[in-house]
PDB file of C-alpha atoms and ligand atoms in Angstrom:
ATOM      1  CA  UNK E 230       0.000   0.000   0.000  1.00 41.00           C
ATOM      2  CA  UNK E 231       1.435   3.376  -1.028  1.00 47.00           C
ATOM      3  CA  UNK E 232       1.491   6.314   1.377  1.00 50.00           C
ATOM      4  CA  UNK E 233      -1.171   8.811   0.381  1.00 41.00           C
ATOM      5  CA  UNK E 234       0.078  12.043   1.923  1.00 85.00           C
ATOM      6  CA  UNK E 235       1.253  13.442  -1.363  1.00 96.00           C
ATOM      7  CA  UNK E 236      -0.167  16.345  -3.295  1.00 97.00           C
ATOM      8  CA  UNK E 237      -1.157  16.292  -6.955  1.00 98.00           C
ATOM      9  CA  UNK E 238      -1.238  19.523  -8.896  1.00 98.00           C
ATOM     10  CA  UNK E 239      -3.140  18.804 -12.080  1.00 98.00           C
ATOM     11  CA  UNK E 240      -2.444  21.570 -14.562  1.00 98.00           C
ATOM     12  CA  UNK E 241       0.951  22.867 -13.474  1.00 97.00           C
ATOM     13  CA  UNK E 242       0.708  26.236 -15.212  1.00 96.00           C
ATOM     14  CA  UNK E 243       1.121  29.686 -13.653  1.00 92.00           C
ATOM     15  CA  UNK E 244      -1.038  29.140 -10.608  1.00 93.00           C
ATOM     16  CA  UNK E 245      -0.261  25.440 -10.136  1.00 95.00           C
ATOM     17  CA  UNK E 246       3.488  26.086 -10.146  1.00 95.00           C
ATOM     18  CA  UNK E 247       3.107  29.006  -7.740  1.00 92.00           C
ATOM     19  CA  UNK E 248       1.176  26.803  -5.317  1.00 94.00           C
ATOM     20  CA  UNK E 249       3.771  24.015  -5.554  1.00 95.00           C
ATOM     21  CA  UNK E 250       6.708  26.391  -5.157  1.00 93.00           C
ATOM     22  CA  UNK E 251       5.140  28.105  -2.157  1.00 91.00           C
ATOM     23  CA  UNK E 252       4.371  24.817  -0.412  1.00 92.00           C
ATOM     24  CA  UNK E 253       7.965  23.670  -0.867  1.00 93.00           C
ATOM     25  CA  UNK E 254       9.503  27.024   0.086  1.00 91.00           C
ATOM     26  CA  UNK E 255       7.490  27.017   3.311  1.00 89.00           C
ATOM     27  CA  UNK E 256       8.781  23.467   3.910  1.00 91.00           C
ATOM     28  CA  UNK E 257       5.288  21.973   4.179  1.00 91.00           C
ATOM     29  CA  UNK E 258       6.278  19.308   1.646  1.00 94.00           C
ATOM     30  CA  UNK E 259       9.356  18.173  -0.227  1.00 96.00           C
ATOM     31  CA  UNK E 260       9.380  18.471  -4.025  1.00 97.00           C
ATOM     32  CA  UNK E 261       9.261  14.660  -4.095  1.00 97.00           C
ATOM     33  CA  UNK E 262       5.895  14.817  -2.282  1.00 97.00           C
ATOM     34  CA  UNK E 263       4.346  16.798  -5.105  1.00 98.00           C
ATOM     35  CA  UNK E 264       3.135  15.549  -8.478  1.00 98.00           C
ATOM     36  CA  UNK E 265       3.025  18.160 -11.205  1.00 98.00           C
ATOM     37  CA  UNK E 266       1.072  17.332 -14.337  1.00 98.00           C
ATOM     38  CA  UNK E 267       0.516  19.005 -17.665  1.00 98.00           C
ATOM     39  CA  UNK E 268       0.347  17.752 -21.245  1.00 97.00           C
ATOM     40  CA  UNK E 269       3.552  19.447 -22.391  1.00 96.00           C
ATOM     41  CA  UNK E 270       5.755  18.098 -19.631  1.00 95.00           C
ATOM     42  CA  UNK E 271       8.927  19.216 -21.387  1.00 96.00           C
ATOM     43  CA  UNK E 272       8.033  22.640 -20.012  1.00 97.00           C
ATOM     44  CA  UNK E 273       8.452  21.276 -16.487  1.00 98.00           C
ATOM     45  CA  UNK E 274      12.030  19.987 -16.874  1.00 97.00           C
ATOM     46  CA  UNK E 275      13.438  22.481 -14.397  1.00 97.00           C
ATOM     47  CA  UNK E 276      10.967  21.270 -11.782  1.00 98.00           C
ATOM     48  CA  UNK E 277      11.848  17.645 -12.446  1.00 97.00           C
ATOM     49  CA  UNK E 278      15.459  18.623 -11.853  1.00 98.00           C
ATOM     50  CA  UNK E 279      14.420  20.135  -8.524  1.00 98.00           C
ATOM     51  CA  UNK E 280      12.932  16.790  -7.472  1.00 98.00           C
ATOM     52  CA  UNK E 281       9.230  17.272  -8.214  1.00 98.00           C
ATOM     53  CA  UNK E 282       7.396  14.284  -9.676  1.00 98.00           C
ATOM     54  CA  UNK E 283       6.608  15.482 -13.156  1.00 98.00           C
ATOM     55  CA  UNK E 284       4.039  13.476 -15.114  1.00 96.00           C
ATOM     56  CA  UNK E 285       1.497  13.752 -17.871  1.00 95.00           C
ATOM     57  CA  UNK E 286      -0.387  10.844 -16.314  1.00 97.00           C
ATOM     58  CA  UNK E 287      -3.082  12.561 -14.227  1.00 97.00           C
ATOM     59  CA  UNK E 288      -4.493   9.238 -13.031  1.00 97.00           C
ATOM     60  CA  UNK E 289      -1.232   8.089 -11.502  1.00 97.00           C
ATOM     61  CA  UNK E 290      -0.763  11.441  -9.764  1.00 97.00           C
ATOM     62  CA  UNK E 291      -4.275  11.245  -8.288  1.00 96.00           C
ATOM     63  CA  UNK E 292      -3.937   7.595  -7.234  1.00 95.00           C
ATOM     64  CA  UNK E 293      -0.837   8.377  -5.195  1.00 95.00           C
ATOM     65  CA  UNK E 294      -2.060  11.595  -3.591  1.00 96.00           C
ATOM     66  CA  UNK E 295      -4.221  12.696  -0.710  1.00 95.00           C
ATOM     67  CA  UNK E 296      -4.907  16.272  -1.830  1.00 96.00           C
ATOM     68  CA  UNK E 297      -5.610  16.950  -5.508  1.00 96.00           C
ATOM     69  CA  UNK E 298      -5.445  20.502  -6.834  1.00 97.00           C
ATOM     70  CA  UNK E 299      -7.354  21.169 -10.052  1.00 97.00           C
ATOM     71  CA  UNK E 300      -5.497  24.045 -11.718  1.00 97.00           C
ATOM     72  CA  UNK E 301      -6.481  23.804 -15.379  1.00 97.00           C
ATOM     73  CA  UNK E 302      -8.426  26.415 -17.336  1.00 95.00           C
ATOM     74  CA  UNK E 303     -12.238  26.224 -17.006  1.00 92.00           C
ATOM     75  CA  UNK E 304     -12.654  24.807 -20.523  1.00 93.00           C
ATOM     76  CA  UNK E 305     -10.197  21.985 -19.711  1.00 95.00           C
ATOM     77  CA  UNK E 306     -11.867  20.688 -16.550  1.00 94.00           C
ATOM     78  CA  UNK E 307     -14.402  18.332 -18.153  1.00 94.00           C
ATOM     79  CA  UNK E 308     -11.748  16.317 -19.974  1.00 95.00           C
ATOM     80  CA  UNK E 309      -9.536  16.224 -16.900  1.00 96.00           C
ATOM     81  CA  UNK E 310     -12.315  15.018 -14.595  1.00 94.00           C
ATOM     82  CA  UNK E 311     -13.360  12.360 -17.078  1.00 94.00           C
ATOM     83  CA  UNK E 312      -9.805  11.017 -17.001  1.00 95.00           C
ATOM     84  CA  UNK E 313      -9.372  10.983 -13.220  1.00 95.00           C
ATOM     85  CA  UNK E 314     -12.910   9.970 -12.222  1.00 93.00           C
ATOM     86  CA  UNK E 315     -12.168   6.205 -12.168  1.00 93.00           C
ATOM     87  CA  UNK E 316      -9.371   6.667  -9.622  1.00 94.00           C
ATOM     88  CA  UNK E 317     -11.038   9.220  -7.346  1.00 93.00           C
ATOM     89  CA  UNK E 318     -11.597   7.890  -3.837  1.00 91.00           C
ATOM     90  CA  UNK E 319     -13.994   8.992  -1.132  1.00 88.00           C
ATOM     91  CA  UNK E 320     -11.087  10.183   1.023  1.00 88.00           C
ATOM     92  CA  UNK E 321      -9.508  12.380  -1.642  1.00 93.00           C
ATOM     93  CA  UNK E 322      -9.584  16.093  -0.932  1.00 94.00           C
ATOM     94  CA  UNK E 323     -10.298  17.871  -4.195  1.00 95.00           C
ATOM     95  CA  UNK E 324      -9.300  21.529  -4.317  1.00 96.00           C
ATOM     96  CA  UNK E 325     -10.432  23.549  -7.308  1.00 96.00           C
ATOM     97  CA  UNK E 326      -8.959  26.956  -8.079  1.00 96.00           C
ATOM     98  CA  UNK E 327     -10.904  27.111 -11.332  1.00 94.00           C
ATOM     99  CA  UNK E 328     -12.879  30.286 -11.801  1.00 90.00           C
ATOM    100  CA  UNK E 329     -16.617  29.779 -12.126  1.00 87.00           C
ATOM    101  CA  UNK E 330     -16.815  26.047 -11.376  1.00 91.00           C
ATOM    102  CA  UNK E 331     -19.198  25.633  -8.446  1.00 92.00           C
ATOM    103  CA  UNK E 332     -18.824  23.016  -5.748  1.00 93.00           C
ATOM    104  CA  UNK E 333     -22.138  21.517  -6.827  1.00 92.00           C
ATOM    105  CA  UNK E 334     -20.952  21.161 -10.410  1.00 91.00           C
ATOM    106  CA  UNK E 335     -17.685  19.711  -9.203  1.00 91.00           C
ATOM    107  CA  UNK E 336     -19.451  17.180  -7.008  1.00 89.00           C
ATOM    108  CA  UNK E 337     -21.651  16.197  -9.936  1.00 89.00           C
ATOM    109  CA  UNK E 338     -18.646  15.703 -12.215  1.00 86.00           C
ATOM    110  CA  UNK E 339     -16.392  14.106  -9.620  1.00 82.00           C
ATOM    111  CA  UNK E 340     -18.809  11.636  -8.103  1.00 76.00           C
ATOM    112  CA  UNK E 341     -17.445   9.697  -5.195  1.00 75.00           C
ATOM    113  CA  UNK E 342     -15.376  12.494  -3.673  1.00 81.00           C
ATOM    114  CA  UNK E 343     -16.938  14.021  -0.592  1.00 80.00           C
ATOM    115  CA  UNK E 344     -14.195  16.463   0.397  1.00 91.00           C
ATOM    116  CA  UNK E 345     -14.415  19.420  -1.939  1.00 94.00           C
ATOM    117  CA  UNK E 346     -12.847  22.817  -1.464  1.00 95.00           C
ATOM    118  CA  UNK E 347     -13.056  25.764  -3.814  1.00 96.00           C
ATOM    119  CA  UNK E 348     -10.187  28.214  -3.558  1.00 97.00           C
ATOM    120  CA  UNK E 349      -9.696  31.639  -5.058  1.00 97.00           C
ATOM    121  CA  UNK E 350      -6.094  32.732  -4.606  1.00 96.00           C
ATOM    122  CA  UNK E 351      -4.387  35.544  -6.482  1.00 94.00           C
ATOM    123  CA  UNK E 352      -1.095  35.655  -8.334  1.00 91.00           C
ATOM    124  CA  UNK E 353       0.738  36.977  -5.251  1.00 93.00           C
ATOM    125  CA  UNK E 354       0.710  33.335  -4.212  1.00 92.00           C
ATOM    126  CA  UNK E 355       4.025  33.248  -6.108  1.00 86.00           C
ATOM    127  CA  UNK E 356       5.581  35.355  -3.326  1.00 90.00           C
ATOM    128  CA  UNK E 357       3.653  33.826  -0.430  1.00 92.00           C
ATOM    129  CA  UNK E 358       1.379  36.882  -0.214  1.00 95.00           C
ATOM    130  CA  UNK E 359      -1.867  35.608  -1.694  1.00 96.00           C
ATOM    131  CA  UNK E 360      -5.305  36.497  -0.459  1.00 97.00           C
ATOM    132  CA  UNK E 361      -7.077  33.183  -0.790  1.00 98.00           C
ATOM    133  CA  UNK E 362     -10.821  32.855  -0.273  1.00 98.00           C
ATOM    134  CA  UNK E 363     -12.063  29.350   0.457  1.00 97.00           C
ATOM    135  CA  UNK E 364     -15.491  27.735   0.317  1.00 96.00           C
ATOM    136  CA  UNK E 365     -16.160  24.114   1.091  1.00 93.00           C
ATOM    137  CA  UNK E 366     -18.502  21.186   0.986  1.00 84.00           C
ATOM    138  CA  UNK E 367     -16.494  18.859   3.153  1.00 75.00           C
ATOM    139  CA  UNK E 368     -15.437  18.103   6.673  1.00 83.00           C
ATOM    140  CA  UNK E 369     -13.651  20.542   8.961  1.00 86.00           C
ATOM    141  CA  UNK E 370     -10.620  18.249   8.947  1.00 86.00           C
ATOM    142  CA  UNK E 371     -10.321  18.392   5.169  1.00 87.00           C
ATOM    143  CA  UNK E 372     -10.782  22.152   5.143  1.00 91.00           C
ATOM    144  CA  UNK E 373      -8.113  22.541   7.842  1.00 93.00           C
ATOM    145  CA  UNK E 374      -5.578  20.662   5.723  1.00 93.00           C
ATOM    146  CA  UNK E 375      -6.232  22.874   2.716  1.00 95.00           C
ATOM    147  CA  UNK E 376      -6.347  26.011   4.848  1.00 95.00           C
ATOM    148  CA  UNK E 377      -2.948  25.151   6.329  1.00 94.00           C
ATOM    149  CA  UNK E 378      -1.427  24.980   2.864  1.00 94.00           C
ATOM    150  CA  UNK E 379      -2.896  28.284   1.722  1.00 95.00           C
ATOM    151  CA  UNK E 380      -2.106  30.002   5.038  1.00 95.00           C
ATOM    152  CA  UNK E 381       1.540  29.324   4.323  1.00 92.00           C
ATOM    153  CA  UNK E 382       1.042  31.188   1.052  1.00 94.00           C
ATOM    154  CA  UNK E 383      -0.616  34.322   2.415  1.00 96.00           C
ATOM    155  CA  UNK E 384      -3.900  35.011   4.168  1.00 97.00           C
ATOM    156  CA  UNK E 385      -7.074  32.955   3.925  1.00 97.00           C
ATOM    157  CA  UNK E 386     -10.721  33.717   4.480  1.00 98.00           C
ATOM    158  CA  UNK E 387     -13.524  31.187   4.642  1.00 97.00           C
ATOM    159  CA  UNK E 388     -16.527  32.534   2.732  1.00 97.00           C
ATOM    160  CA  UNK E 389     -19.948  31.413   1.594  1.00 96.00           C
ATOM    161  CA  UNK E 390     -19.687  30.035  -1.911  1.00 95.00           C
ATOM    162  CA  UNK E 391     -22.164  32.615  -3.241  1.00 95.00           C
ATOM    163  CA  UNK E 392     -19.488  35.266  -2.602  1.00 97.00           C
ATOM    164  CA  UNK E 393     -16.878  33.514  -4.745  1.00 96.00           C
ATOM    165  CA  UNK E 394     -17.432  35.766  -7.780  1.00 96.00           C
ATOM    166  CA  UNK E 395     -17.069  38.835  -5.586  1.00 97.00           C
ATOM    167  CA  UNK E 396     -13.899  37.345  -4.077  1.00 97.00           C
ATOM    168  CA  UNK E 397     -12.537  36.784  -7.580  1.00 96.00           C
ATOM    169  CA  UNK E 398     -13.031  40.429  -8.509  1.00 97.00           C
ATOM    170  CA  UNK E 399     -11.797  41.924  -5.235  1.00 98.00           C
ATOM    171  CA  UNK E 400      -8.876  39.535  -4.716  1.00 97.00           C
ATOM    172  CA  UNK E 401      -7.743  38.070  -8.035  1.00 95.00           C
ATOM    173  CA  UNK E 402      -8.654  40.968 -10.365  1.00 96.00           C
ATOM    174  CA  UNK E 403      -7.643  43.234  -7.479  1.00 98.00           C
ATOM    175  CA  UNK E 404      -4.009  42.555  -8.321  1.00 97.00           C
ATOM    176  CA  UNK E 405      -4.526  44.263 -11.687  1.00 97.00           C
ATOM    177  CA  UNK E 406      -6.346  47.196 -10.095  1.00 98.00           C
ATOM    178  CA  UNK E 407      -3.509  47.839  -7.633  1.00 98.00           C
ATOM    179  CA  UNK E 408      -0.919  47.431 -10.397  1.00 98.00           C
ATOM    180  CA  UNK E 409      -2.627  50.177 -12.357  1.00 98.00           C
ATOM    181  CA  UNK E 410      -2.444  52.457  -9.296  1.00 98.00           C
ATOM    182  CA  UNK E 411       1.272  51.676  -8.976  1.00 98.00           C
ATOM    183  CA  UNK E 412       1.878  52.448 -12.615  1.00 98.00           C
ATOM    184  CA  UNK E 413       0.025  55.752 -12.387  1.00 98.00           C
ATOM    185  CA  UNK E 414       1.888  56.760  -9.210  1.00 98.00           C
ATOM    186  CA  UNK E 415       5.174  55.900 -10.919  1.00 98.00           C
ATOM    187  CA  UNK E 416       4.258  58.061 -13.908  1.00 98.00           C
ATOM    188  CA  UNK E 417       3.532  60.975 -11.583  1.00 98.00           C
ATOM    189  CA  UNK E 418       6.895  60.391  -9.893  1.00 98.00           C
ATOM    190  CA  UNK E 419       8.673  60.586 -13.233  1.00 98.00           C
ATOM    191  CA  UNK E 420       6.864  63.805 -14.036  1.00 98.00           C
ATOM    192  CA  UNK E 421       8.152  65.235 -10.750  1.00 98.00           C
ATOM    193  CA  UNK E 422      11.742  64.339 -11.622  1.00 98.00           C
ATOM    194  CA  UNK E 423      12.513  60.778 -10.537  1.00 98.00           C
ATOM    195  CA  UNK E 424      13.937  58.121 -12.815  1.00 98.00           C
ATOM    196  CA  UNK E 425      11.222  55.549 -13.423  1.00 98.00           C
ATOM    197  CA  UNK E 426      12.961  52.823 -11.355  1.00 98.00           C
ATOM    198  CA  UNK E 427      13.259  55.218  -8.434  1.00 98.00           C
ATOM    199  CA  UNK E 428       9.660  56.359  -8.742  1.00 98.00           C
ATOM    200  CA  UNK E 429       8.477  52.762  -8.904  1.00 98.00           C
ATOM    201  CA  UNK E 430      10.479  51.812  -5.826  1.00 98.00           C
ATOM    202  CA  UNK E 431       8.971  54.687  -3.836  1.00 98.00           C
ATOM    203  CA  UNK E 432       5.432  53.918  -5.014  1.00 98.00           C
ATOM    204  CA  UNK E 433       5.693  50.178  -4.392  1.00 98.00           C
ATOM    205  CA  UNK E 434       7.243  50.356  -0.934  1.00 98.00           C
ATOM    206  CA  UNK E 435       4.746  53.052   0.042  1.00 98.00           C
ATOM    207  CA  UNK E 436       1.874  50.805  -1.043  1.00 98.00           C
ATOM    208  CA  UNK E 437       3.390  47.920   0.935  1.00 97.00           C
ATOM    209  CA  UNK E 438       3.816  50.178   3.968  1.00 97.00           C
ATOM    210  CA  UNK E 439       0.226  51.426   3.716  1.00 97.00           C
ATOM    211  CA  UNK E 440      -1.047  47.837   3.590  1.00 97.00           C
ATOM    212  CA  UNK E 441       1.136  46.880   6.557  1.00 96.00           C
ATOM    213  CA  UNK E 442      -0.388  49.656   8.692  1.00 96.00           C
ATOM    214  CA  UNK E 443      -3.806  48.122   8.161  1.00 96.00           C
ATOM    215  CA  UNK E 444      -2.706  44.501   8.420  1.00 95.00           C
ATOM    216  CA  UNK E 445      -0.342  44.800  11.368  1.00 94.00           C
ATOM    217  CA  UNK E 446      -1.972  47.596  13.373  1.00 93.00           C
ATOM    218  CA  UNK E 447      -5.498  46.566  12.515  1.00 91.00           C
ATOM    219  CA  UNK E 448      -6.021  50.189  11.629  1.00 92.00           C
ATOM    220  CA  UNK E 449      -8.633  51.814   9.370  1.00 95.00           C
ATOM    221  CA  UNK E 450      -7.702  53.625   6.133  1.00 96.00           C
ATOM    222  CA  UNK E 451      -9.278  56.909   7.251  1.00 96.00           C
ATOM    223  CA  UNK E 452      -7.358  56.857  10.553  1.00 96.00           C
ATOM    224  CA  UNK E 453      -4.081  56.515   8.640  1.00 96.00           C
ATOM    225  CA  UNK E 454      -5.153  59.216   6.159  1.00 97.00           C
ATOM    226  CA  UNK E 455      -5.854  61.608   9.052  1.00 96.00           C
ATOM    227  CA  UNK E 456      -2.298  61.050  10.310  1.00 96.00           C
ATOM    228  CA  UNK E 457      -0.755  62.343   7.084  1.00 96.00           C
ATOM    229  CA  UNK E 458      -3.144  65.148   6.215  1.00 97.00           C
ATOM    230  CA  UNK E 459      -2.101  68.432   7.831  1.00 96.00           C
ATOM    231  CA  UNK E 460      -4.745  71.169   7.721  1.00 97.00           C
ATOM    232  CA  UNK E 461      -4.223  73.280   4.595  1.00 97.00           C
ATOM    233  CA  UNK E 462      -1.416  70.881   3.631  1.00 97.00           C
ATOM    234  CA  UNK E 463      -0.428  69.329   0.351  1.00 98.00           C
ATOM    235  CA  UNK E 464      -1.859  65.843   1.075  1.00 98.00           C
ATOM    236  CA  UNK E 465      -5.437  66.949   1.667  1.00 98.00           C
ATOM    237  CA  UNK E 466      -5.237  69.185  -1.377  1.00 98.00           C
ATOM    238  CA  UNK E 467      -4.110  66.253  -3.525  1.00 98.00           C
ATOM    239  CA  UNK E 468      -6.631  63.859  -2.004  1.00 98.00           C
ATOM    240  CA  UNK E 469      -9.533  66.231  -2.515  1.00 98.00           C
ATOM    241  CA  UNK E 470      -8.509  66.826  -6.122  1.00 98.00           C
ATOM    242  CA  UNK E 471      -8.423  63.046  -6.656  1.00 98.00           C
ATOM    243  CA  UNK E 472     -11.943  62.804  -5.256  1.00 98.00           C
ATOM    244  CA  UNK E 473     -13.142  65.732  -7.417  1.00 98.00           C
ATOM    245  CA  UNK E 474     -11.806  63.736 -10.360  1.00 98.00           C
ATOM    246  CA  UNK E 475     -13.768  60.690  -9.197  1.00 98.00           C
ATOM    247  CA  UNK E 476     -11.048  58.534  -7.629  1.00 97.00           C
ATOM    248  CA  UNK E 477     -13.155  56.513  -5.136  1.00 98.00           C
ATOM    249  CA  UNK E 478     -16.143  56.545  -7.422  1.00 98.00           C
ATOM    250  CA  UNK E 479     -14.194  55.245 -10.429  1.00 98.00           C
ATOM    251  CA  UNK E 480     -12.632  52.486  -8.332  1.00 98.00           C
ATOM    252  CA  UNK E 481     -15.992  51.340  -7.022  1.00 98.00           C
ATOM    253  CA  UNK E 482     -17.525  51.531 -10.501  1.00 98.00           C
ATOM    254  CA  UNK E 483     -14.611  49.585 -11.969  1.00 98.00           C
ATOM    255  CA  UNK E 484     -14.853  46.826  -9.371  1.00 98.00           C
ATOM    256  CA  UNK E 485     -18.629  46.628  -9.807  1.00 98.00           C
ATOM    257  CA  UNK E 486     -18.282  46.501 -13.611  1.00 98.00           C
ATOM    258  CA  UNK E 487     -15.936  43.531 -13.239  1.00 97.00           C
ATOM    259  CA  UNK E 488     -18.450  41.956 -10.878  1.00 97.00           C
ATOM    260  CA  UNK E 489     -21.353  42.395 -13.319  1.00 96.00           C
ATOM    261  CA  UNK E 490     -19.174  40.948 -16.072  1.00 96.00           C
ATOM    262  CA  UNK E 491     -18.094  37.874 -14.098  1.00 94.00           C
ATOM    263  CA  UNK E 492     -21.715  37.171 -13.251  1.00 92.00           C
ATOM    264  CA  UNK E 493     -22.685  37.421 -16.923  1.00 90.00           C
ATOM    265  CA  UNK E 494     -19.905  35.021 -17.921  1.00 80.00           C
ATOM    266  CA  UNK E 495     -20.939  32.413 -15.373  1.00 54.00           C
ATOM    267  CA  UNK E 496     -24.713  32.635 -15.699  1.00 41.00           C
TER     268      UNK E 496
HETATM  269  N1  LIG I  31      -4.358  33.770 -12.528  1.00 73.61           N
HETATM  270  C1  LIG I  31      -5.132  34.075 -11.502  1.00 73.61           C
HETATM  271  O1  LIG I  31      -5.076  35.167 -10.909  1.00 73.61           O
HETATM  272  C2  LIG I  31      -6.085  33.070 -10.998  1.00 73.61           C
HETATM  273  C3  LIG I  31      -6.596  33.248  -9.721  1.00 73.61           C
HETATM  274  C4  LIG I  31      -7.463  32.294  -9.248  1.00 73.61           C
HETATM  275  C5  LIG I  31      -7.837  31.231 -10.043  1.00 73.61           C
HETATM  276  N2  LIG I  31      -7.354  31.100 -11.307  1.00 73.61           N
HETATM  277  C6  LIG I  31      -7.753  29.913 -12.084  1.00 73.61           C
HETATM  278  O2  LIG I  31      -6.660  29.018 -12.063  1.00 73.61           O
HETATM  279  C7  LIG I  31      -6.697  28.184 -13.214  1.00 73.61           C
HETATM  280  C8  LIG I  31      -5.308  28.119 -13.818  1.00 73.61           C
HETATM  281  O3  LIG I  31      -4.862  29.412 -14.178  1.00 73.61           O
HETATM  282  P1  LIG I  31      -3.399  29.609 -14.746  1.00 73.61           P
HETATM  283  O4  LIG I  31      -3.225  31.058 -14.921  1.00 73.61           O
HETATM  284  O5  LIG I  31      -2.446  28.840 -13.918  1.00 73.61           O
HETATM  285  O6  LIG I  31      -3.566  28.893 -16.172  1.00 73.61           O
HETATM  286  P2  LIG I  31      -2.426  28.199 -17.072  1.00 73.61           P
HETATM  287  O7  LIG I  31      -1.116  28.824 -16.840  1.00 73.61           O
HETATM  288  O8  LIG I  31      -2.985  28.125 -18.444  1.00 73.61           O
HETATM  289  O9  LIG I  31      -2.359  26.722 -16.474  1.00 73.61           O
HETATM  290  C9  LIG I  31      -3.229  25.685 -16.824  1.00 73.61           C
HETATM  291  C10 LIG I  31      -2.357  24.478 -17.089  1.00 73.61           C
HETATM  292  O10 LIG I  31      -3.166  23.339 -17.262  1.00 73.61           O
HETATM  293  C11 LIG I  31      -2.478  22.450 -18.114  1.00 73.61           C
HETATM  294  N3  LIG I  31      -3.431  21.473 -18.617  1.00 73.61           N
HETATM  295  C12 LIG I  31      -4.414  21.646 -19.526  1.00 73.61           C
HETATM  296  N4  LIG I  31      -5.086  20.501 -19.721  1.00 73.61           N
HETATM  297  C13 LIG I  31      -4.523  19.584 -18.899  1.00 73.61           C
HETATM  298  C14 LIG I  31      -4.770  18.228 -18.637  1.00 73.61           C
HETATM  299  N5  LIG I  31      -5.750  17.531 -19.263  1.00 73.61           N
HETATM  300  N6  LIG I  31      -4.008  17.595 -17.734  1.00 73.61           N
HETATM  301  C15 LIG I  31      -3.014  18.247 -17.098  1.00 73.61           C
HETATM  302  N7  LIG I  31      -2.707  19.534 -17.313  1.00 73.61           N
HETATM  303  C16 LIG I  31      -3.471  20.201 -18.199  1.00 73.61           C
HETATM  304  C17 LIG I  31      -1.849  23.362 -19.152  1.00 73.61           C
HETATM  305  O11 LIG I  31      -0.623  22.840 -19.670  1.00 73.61           O
HETATM  306  P3  LIG I  31      -0.592  21.934 -20.990  1.00 73.61           P
HETATM  307  O12 LIG I  31      -1.189  22.752 -22.079  1.00 73.61           O
HETATM  308  O13 LIG I  31       0.872  21.652 -21.174  1.00 73.61           O
HETATM  309  O14 LIG I  31      -1.387  20.741 -20.660  1.00 73.61           O
HETATM  310  C18 LIG I  31      -1.499  24.592 -18.319  1.00 73.61           C
HETATM  311  O15 LIG I  31      -0.146  24.572 -17.911  1.00 73.61           O
HETATM  312  C19 LIG I  31      -7.743  28.779 -14.147  1.00 73.61           C
HETATM  313  O16 LIG I  31      -8.875  27.967 -14.111  1.00 73.61           O
HETATM  314  C20 LIG I  31      -8.051  30.144 -13.549  1.00 73.61           C
HETATM  315  O17 LIG I  31      -9.405  30.453 -13.703  1.00 73.61           O
HETATM  316  C21 LIG I  31      -6.451  31.977 -11.778  1.00 73.61           C
END
């Protein structure tokens, strides 16, 4: 009887590789405890060299694993599930990061598996700083195992599944929204006289610092804003101009437009 404490990452693309790398970097598993699959396995040579078990045989990876991550694109999931269905066991924990695939649909397609977790990380998982929202139809024990993995790769939040689309927009698309802010701030820095690398460094570290004030001091954005806005000063003048130009309003409208769109795609 083989040990079944291994992890299978089916669809070792951008997100799958980030999850595997993070798990190994945080020393939760050895590379040899992780199966990585994709069809073009030549693209995973460097990971084979690092000791990961690289395969194109999804069934074998599933058979020998306890936790199975489904990391393919939404249009690829049907074929993948058809292939692995015969080897899925009741005790497998199936974790899907696939946008728009509900737990109910997953259960229907992966009959036999009772431990299902849906996860919505973001690309900052590559640096161990993901915000990962989780929803489950499984036992607390199964959820805990999955939560432990994602907690090593950032923060996690257990949510009702009906909020998964909102979590996708706020967390996963959120990376793009913040990147656009960073680019704009950098452009302003260049206009004021910095080289672009310098401006970017200032903007990025300032964004990280602002986030850390909220995360580590459990503060509120307005409290931190008050601390840097002197009466009649330059900060309040800039902030008010941003608001006159629709800063908060355009952000909220942008997020909501993404939300309406994601709901159209999935309905
Ligand atoms: N990027 C994000 O911010 C984000 C956040 C949350 C969730 N997601 C979701 O995560 C999933 C993966 O995203 P991604 O950006 O990592 O996509 P990706 O880079 O395209 O990775 C998908 C991988 O699946 C492999 N694949 C396709 N069919 C397969 C099969 N039958 N067996 C094994 N491997 C197979 C592909 O490689 P081959 O072509 O070589 O097979 C590819 O490497 C998507 O469903 C996306 O919705 C993404």
